[in-house]
Amino acid sequence: GAVVSQHPSRVICKSGTSVKIECRSLDFQATTMFWYRQFPKQSLMLMATSNEGSKATYEQGVEKDKFLINHASLTLSTLTVTSAHPEDSSFYICSARVLSRGETDTQYFGPGTRLTVL
Amino acid sequence: AQSVAQPEDQVNVAEGNPLTVKCTYSVSGNPYLFWYVQYPNRGLQFLLKYITGDNLVKGSYGFEAEFNKSQTSFHLKKPSALVSDSALYFCAVRDVFSGNTPLVFGKGTRLSVIA
């Protein structure tokens, strides 16, 4: 299957700082990437849909000024958590939808980033 | 609106026995259906999908799922469970005609295979 990477895998930061998480599709192009948040022992909560070259579409209740998403190329999307607070601590997972390779519509997921805000 | 129901929070099965993880869905049109597995502190790994064609879909690690349109179900099965299959399993759906929308996930079912 297609490979999606995330960096960093784990980050600990102080309250008030900003954290950037990168999501890359390594061996395919993805016009659309999705950002999810997962709380312990819960399902994935979609935060936003990121399209290359355009503004991200945020789900209801997700603050776009707090969770900045940039999709600069067909293989890279970034999520920046601005002025992070302890309640932002969570597991963030990105996903990319395959554009080609005869595997349309399958979403492949990154390994996730564990954010801990002290 | 699209939705997925995984009625069981937890499924326990003895190693070597067959396993089933249940999933039902609701879409207004035709569904694309997926199963993913998540190991602790990891992202989701794609197991299998149903797009069209044969109702029985075979996927990774010996898993298979059967699409049942009349029952709107897509249960995940494996003939003989392994301890290493213990993980969190997610069913997901997307309406074929919903445009560029993301998958909708069920709440997940934790599978525990006991040696």
CSV table of C-alpha atoms in Angstrom, one decimal:
chain,number,residue,atom,x,y,z
A,1,GLY,CA,0.0,0.0,0.0
A,2,ALA,CA,0.9,3.7,-0.2
A,3,VAL,CA,3.1,5.2,2.5
A,4,VAL,CA,2.3,8.3,4.5
A,5,SER,CA,4.8,9.6,7.0
A,6,GLN,CA,4.4,12.1,9.9
A,7,HIS,CA,6.9,14.1,11.7
A,8,PRO,CA,7.5,14.3,14.6
A,9,SER,CA,6.1,11.1,16.0
A,10,ARG,CA,6.1,12.6,19.5
A,11,VAL,CA,6.4,16.1,20.8
A,12,ILE,CA,6.3,17.6,24.3
A,13,CYS,CA,6.0,21.4,24.5
A,14,LYS,CA,5.2,24.1,27.0
A,15,SER,CA,1.9,25.8,27.1
A,16,GLY,CA,1.7,28.8,24.8
A,17,THR,CA,4.2,27.5,22.2
A,18,SER,CA,3.3,26.5,18.6
A,19,VAL,CA,3.9,23.0,17.2
A,20,LYS,CA,4.1,22.1,13.5
A,21,ILE,CA,3.3,18.6,12.4
A,22,GLU,CA,4.3,17.5,8.9
A,23,CYS,CA,2.4,14.9,6.8
A,24,ARG,CA,4.0,13.5,3.6
A,25,SER,CA,2.8,11.0,1.0
A,26,LEU,CA,6.1,9.3,0.1
A,27,ASP,CA,5.3,7.4,-3.0
A,28,PHE,CA,2.2,8.9,-4.4
A,29,GLN,CA,0.5,12.2,-5.0
A,30,ALA,CA,-2.4,13.2,-2.9
A,31,THR,CA,-4.6,16.2,-3.9
A,32,THR,CA,-6.5,15.7,-0.6
A,33,MET,CA,-5.2,15.1,2.9
A,34,PHE,CA,-7.3,14.8,6.0
A,35,TRP,CA,-6.3,15.7,9.6
A,36,TYR,CA,-7.8,13.7,12.5
A,37,ARG,CA,-7.6,13.9,16.2
A,38,GLN,CA,-8.0,10.8,18.4
A,39,PHE,CA,-8.6,10.8,22.1
A,40,PRO,CA,-7.7,7.8,24.2
A,41,LYS,CA,-9.8,4.8,23.5
A,42,GLN,CA,-12.0,6.8,21.1
A,43,SER,CA,-12.5,6.9,17.4
A,44,LEU,CA,-11.0,9.4,15.0
A,45,MET,CA,-12.5,12.8,14.9
A,46,LEU,CA,-12.1,14.6,11.6
A,47,MET,CA,-10.6,18.1,12.0
A,48,ALA,CA,-10.2,19.3,8.5
A,49,THR,CA,-9.9,18.5,4.9
A,50,SER,CA,-6.8,19.9,3.1
A,51,ASN,CA,-6.7,20.4,-0.6
A,52,GLU,CA,-3.5,21.2,-2.4
A,53,GLY,CA,-3.3,24.9,-3.3
A,54,SER,CA,-6.5,25.9,-1.5
A,55,LYS,CA,-7.7,26.7,1.9
A,56,ALA,CA,-8.6,23.9,4.2
A,57,THR,CA,-12.1,23.0,5.1
A,58,TYR,CA,-12.6,22.7,8.8
A,59,GLU,CA,-15.2,20.7,10.6
A,60,GLN,CA,-17.7,22.4,12.9
A,61,GLY,CA,-16.2,23.2,16.2
A,62,VAL,CA,-12.6,23.2,15.1
A,63,GLU,CA,-10.9,26.6,15.4
A,64,LYS,CA,-9.1,27.4,12.1
A,65,ASP,CA,-7.0,30.0,13.7
A,66,LYS,CA,-5.7,27.6,16.2
A,67,PHE,CA,-5.2,24.7,13.9
A,68,LEU,CA,-3.5,26.1,10.9
A,69,ILE,CA,-3.3,23.8,7.9
A,70,ASN,CA,-1.2,24.3,4.8
A,71,HIS,CA,-1.1,22.0,1.8
A,72,ALA,CA,1.7,23.4,-0.2
A,73,SER,CA,2.3,20.5,-2.6
A,74,LEU,CA,0.8,17.2,-3.7
A,75,THR,CA,2.9,15.4,-1.2
A,76,LEU,CA,3.0,17.7,1.9
A,77,SER,CA,0.5,19.0,4.3
A,78,THR,CA,1.3,20.7,7.6
A,79,LEU,CA,-0.8,21.2,10.8
A,80,THR,CA,0.3,23.9,13.2
A,81,VAL,CA,-1.2,24.0,16.6
A,82,THR,CA,-0.8,27.6,17.6
A,83,SER,CA,-0.5,28.7,21.3
A,84,ALA,CA,-0.9,25.1,22.4
A,85,HIS,CA,-2.6,24.4,25.8
A,86,PRO,CA,-2.9,21.2,27.8
A,87,GLU,CA,-6.3,20.5,26.4
A,88,ASP,CA,-4.7,20.3,22.9
A,89,SER,CA,-2.8,17.2,24.0
A,90,SER,CA,-3.9,14.4,21.8
A,91,PHE,CA,-2.9,11.9,19.1
A,92,TYR,CA,-3.0,13.7,15.7
A,93,ILE,CA,-3.2,11.5,12.6
A,94,CYS,CA,-3.1,12.6,9.0
A,95,SER,CA,-4.5,10.7,6.0
A,96,ALA,CA,-4.0,11.0,2.3
A,97,ARG,CA,-6.3,9.9,-0.4
A,98,VAL,CA,-4.6,8.2,-3.3
A,99,LEU,CA,-5.0,10.0,-6.6
A,100,SER,CA,-3.5,7.5,-8.9
A,101,ARG,CA,-2.0,4.0,-8.9
A,102,GLY,CA,-5.4,2.4,-9.7
A,103,GLU,CA,-6.3,2.7,-6.0
A,104,THR,CA,-8.7,5.6,-6.0
A,105,ASP,CA,-10.6,6.3,-2.9
A,106,THR,CA,-8.4,4.5,-0.4
A,107,GLN,CA,-7.2,6.7,2.4
A,108,TYR,CA,-3.8,5.9,3.8
A,109,PHE,CA,-2.8,7.0,7.2
A,110,GLY,CA,0.3,8.3,8.8
A,111,PRO,CA,1.7,6.8,12.0
A,112,GLY,CA,0.4,9.6,14.1
A,113,THR,CA,1.9,12.3,16.3
A,114,ARG,CA,1.5,12.3,20.1
A,115,LEU,CA,1.3,15.9,21.3
A,116,THR,CA,1.7,16.5,25.0
A,117,VAL,CA,1.4,20.1,26.2
A,118,LEU,CA,2.7,20.8,29.7
B,1,ALA,CA,-25.8,11.6,5.8
B,2,GLN,CA,-23.3,8.7,6.1
B,3,SER,CA,-22.8,6.7,9.3
B,4,VAL,CA,-21.2,3.6,10.5
B,5,ALA,CA,-22.1,1.5,13.5
B,6,GLN,CA,-19.9,-1.0,15.3
B,7,PRO,CA,-22.1,-2.5,17.9
B,8,GLU,CA,-19.4,-4.1,19.9
B,9,ASP,CA,-16.9,-2.2,21.9
B,10,GLN,CA,-14.9,-5.4,22.7
B,11,VAL,CA,-14.6,-8.8,21.1
B,12,ASN,CA,-12.8,-11.6,22.8
B,13,VAL,CA,-11.9,-14.8,21.0
B,14,ALA,CA,-9.6,-17.7,21.7
B,15,GLU,CA,-6.5,-18.2,19.4
B,16,GLY,CA,-7.3,-20.5,16.6
B,17,ASN,CA,-11.1,-19.8,16.6
B,18,PRO,CA,-12.9,-17.8,13.9
B,19,LEU,CA,-13.5,-14.2,14.6
B,20,THR,CA,-16.1,-11.7,13.5
B,21,VAL,CA,-16.1,-8.0,14.0
B,22,LYS,CA,-19.5,-6.4,13.1
B,23,CYS,CA,-20.2,-3.3,11.1
B,24,THR,CA,-23.4,-1.8,9.6
B,25,TYR,CA,-23.6,1.3,7.6
B,26,SER,CA,-25.9,3.9,6.3
B,27,VAL,CA,-25.5,6.0,3.1
B,28,SER,CA,-27.9,7.6,0.8
B,29,GLY,CA,-26.4,6.1,-2.3
B,30,ASN,CA,-24.0,3.2,-2.9
B,31,PRO,CA,-21.2,2.7,-0.4
B,32,TYR,CA,-17.5,2.4,-0.5
B,33,LEU,CA,-16.6,0.3,2.6
B,34,PHE,CA,-13.3,-0.1,4.4
B,35,TRP,CA,-11.7,-1.8,7.3
B,36,TYR,CA,-8.6,-0.5,9.1
B,37,VAL,CA,-6.6,-1.8,12.1
B,38,GLN,CA,-4.8,0.3,14.7
B,39,TYR,CA,-2.1,-1.0,17.0
B,40,PRO,CA,-1.2,1.0,20.1
B,41,ASN,CA,0.2,4.4,19.5
B,42,ARG,CA,0.2,3.9,15.8
B,43,GLY,CA,-1.8,5.2,12.8
B,44,LEU,CA,-4.4,3.2,11.0
B,45,GLN,CA,-3.4,0.4,8.6
B,46,PHE,CA,-5.6,-0.4,5.6
B,47,LEU,CA,-6.9,-3.9,5.7
B,48,LEU,CA,-9.4,-4.2,2.8
B,49,LYS,CA,-12.1,-2.4,0.9
B,50,TYR,CA,-15.3,-3.0,-1.0
B,51,ILE,CA,-15.9,-0.8,-4.0
B,52,THR,CA,-17.8,-2.9,-6.4
B,53,GLY,CA,-17.9,-6.5,-7.7
B,54,ASP,CA,-17.7,-9.6,-5.6
B,55,ASN,CA,-19.4,-9.3,-2.3
B,56,LEU,CA,-16.6,-11.2,-0.5
B,57,VAL,CA,-13.5,-9.2,-0.2
B,58,LYS,CA,-10.1,-10.6,0.9
B,59,GLY,CA,-7.5,-8.4,2.5
B,60,SER,CA,-4.3,-8.3,4.4
B,61,TYR,CA,-3.3,-10.8,7.1
B,62,GLY,CA,-5.9,-13.3,6.2
B,63,PHE,CA,-8.9,-11.1,6.9
B,64,GLU,CA,-12.0,-10.9,4.7
B,65,ALA,CA,-15.3,-9.1,4.8
B,66,GLU,CA,-18.6,-9.7,3.2
B,67,PHE,CA,-20.7,-6.9,1.8
B,68,ASN,CA,-24.4,-7.5,2.4
B,69,LYS,CA,-26.5,-4.9,0.7
B,70,SER,CA,-29.9,-6.1,2.1
B,71,GLN,CA,-28.6,-6.0,5.7
B,72,THR,CA,-26.3,-2.9,5.1
B,73,SER,CA,-23.5,-4.8,6.7
B,74,PHE,CA,-19.8,-5.3,6.1
B,75,HIS,CA,-18.6,-7.7,8.8
B,76,LEU,CA,-14.9,-8.4,9.2
B,77,LYS,CA,-13.9,-12.1,9.5
B,78,LYS,CA,-11.0,-14.3,9.9
B,79,PRO,CA,-11.1,-18.2,10.0
B,80,SER,CA,-8.4,-18.6,12.6
B,81,ALA,CA,-7.5,-15.8,15.0
B,82,LEU,CA,-3.9,-15.1,16.1
B,83,VAL,CA,-2.8,-13.4,19.3
B,84,SER,CA,-1.1,-10.8,17.0
B,85,ASP,CA,-4.5,-9.8,15.6
B,86,SER,CA,-5.3,-8.2,18.9
B,87,ALA,CA,-5.8,-4.5,18.1
B,88,LEU,CA,-8.5,-1.8,17.5
B,89,TYR,CA,-10.5,-2.3,14.3
B,90,PHE,CA,-12.3,0.5,12.5
B,91,CYS,CA,-15.0,0.2,9.9
B,92,ALA,CA,-15.5,3.2,7.5
B,93,VAL,CA,-17.8,4.2,4.8
B,94,ARG,CA,-18.1,6.8,2.0
B,95,ASP,CA,-21.0,7.4,-0.3
B,96,VAL,CA,-19.9,6.8,-3.9
B,97,PHE,CA,-21.5,10.0,-5.0
B,98,SER,CA,-20.5,12.2,-2.1
B,99,GLY,CA,-17.7,13.9,-3.9
B,100,ASN,CA,-14.3,14.6,-2.3
B,101,THR,CA,-15.5,13.8,1.2
B,102,PRO,CA,-13.5,11.9,3.8
B,103,LEU,CA,-14.3,8.5,5.2
B,104,VAL,CA,-16.8,8.3,8.1
B,105,PHE,CA,-15.5,6.0,10.8
B,106,GLY,CA,-17.2,3.8,13.3
B,107,LYS,CA,-16.2,4.1,17.0
B,108,GLY,CA,-14.0,1.1,16.8
B,109,THR,CA,-14.0,-2.4,18.2
B,110,ARG,CA,-11.2,-3.7,20.3
B,111,LEU,CA,-10.3,-7.3,19.5
B,112,SER,CA,-8.6,-9.4,22.1
B,113,VAL,CA,-7.3,-12.8,21.0
B,114,ILE,CA,-6.4,-15.0,24.0
B,115,ALA,CA,-3.8,-17.7,23.8
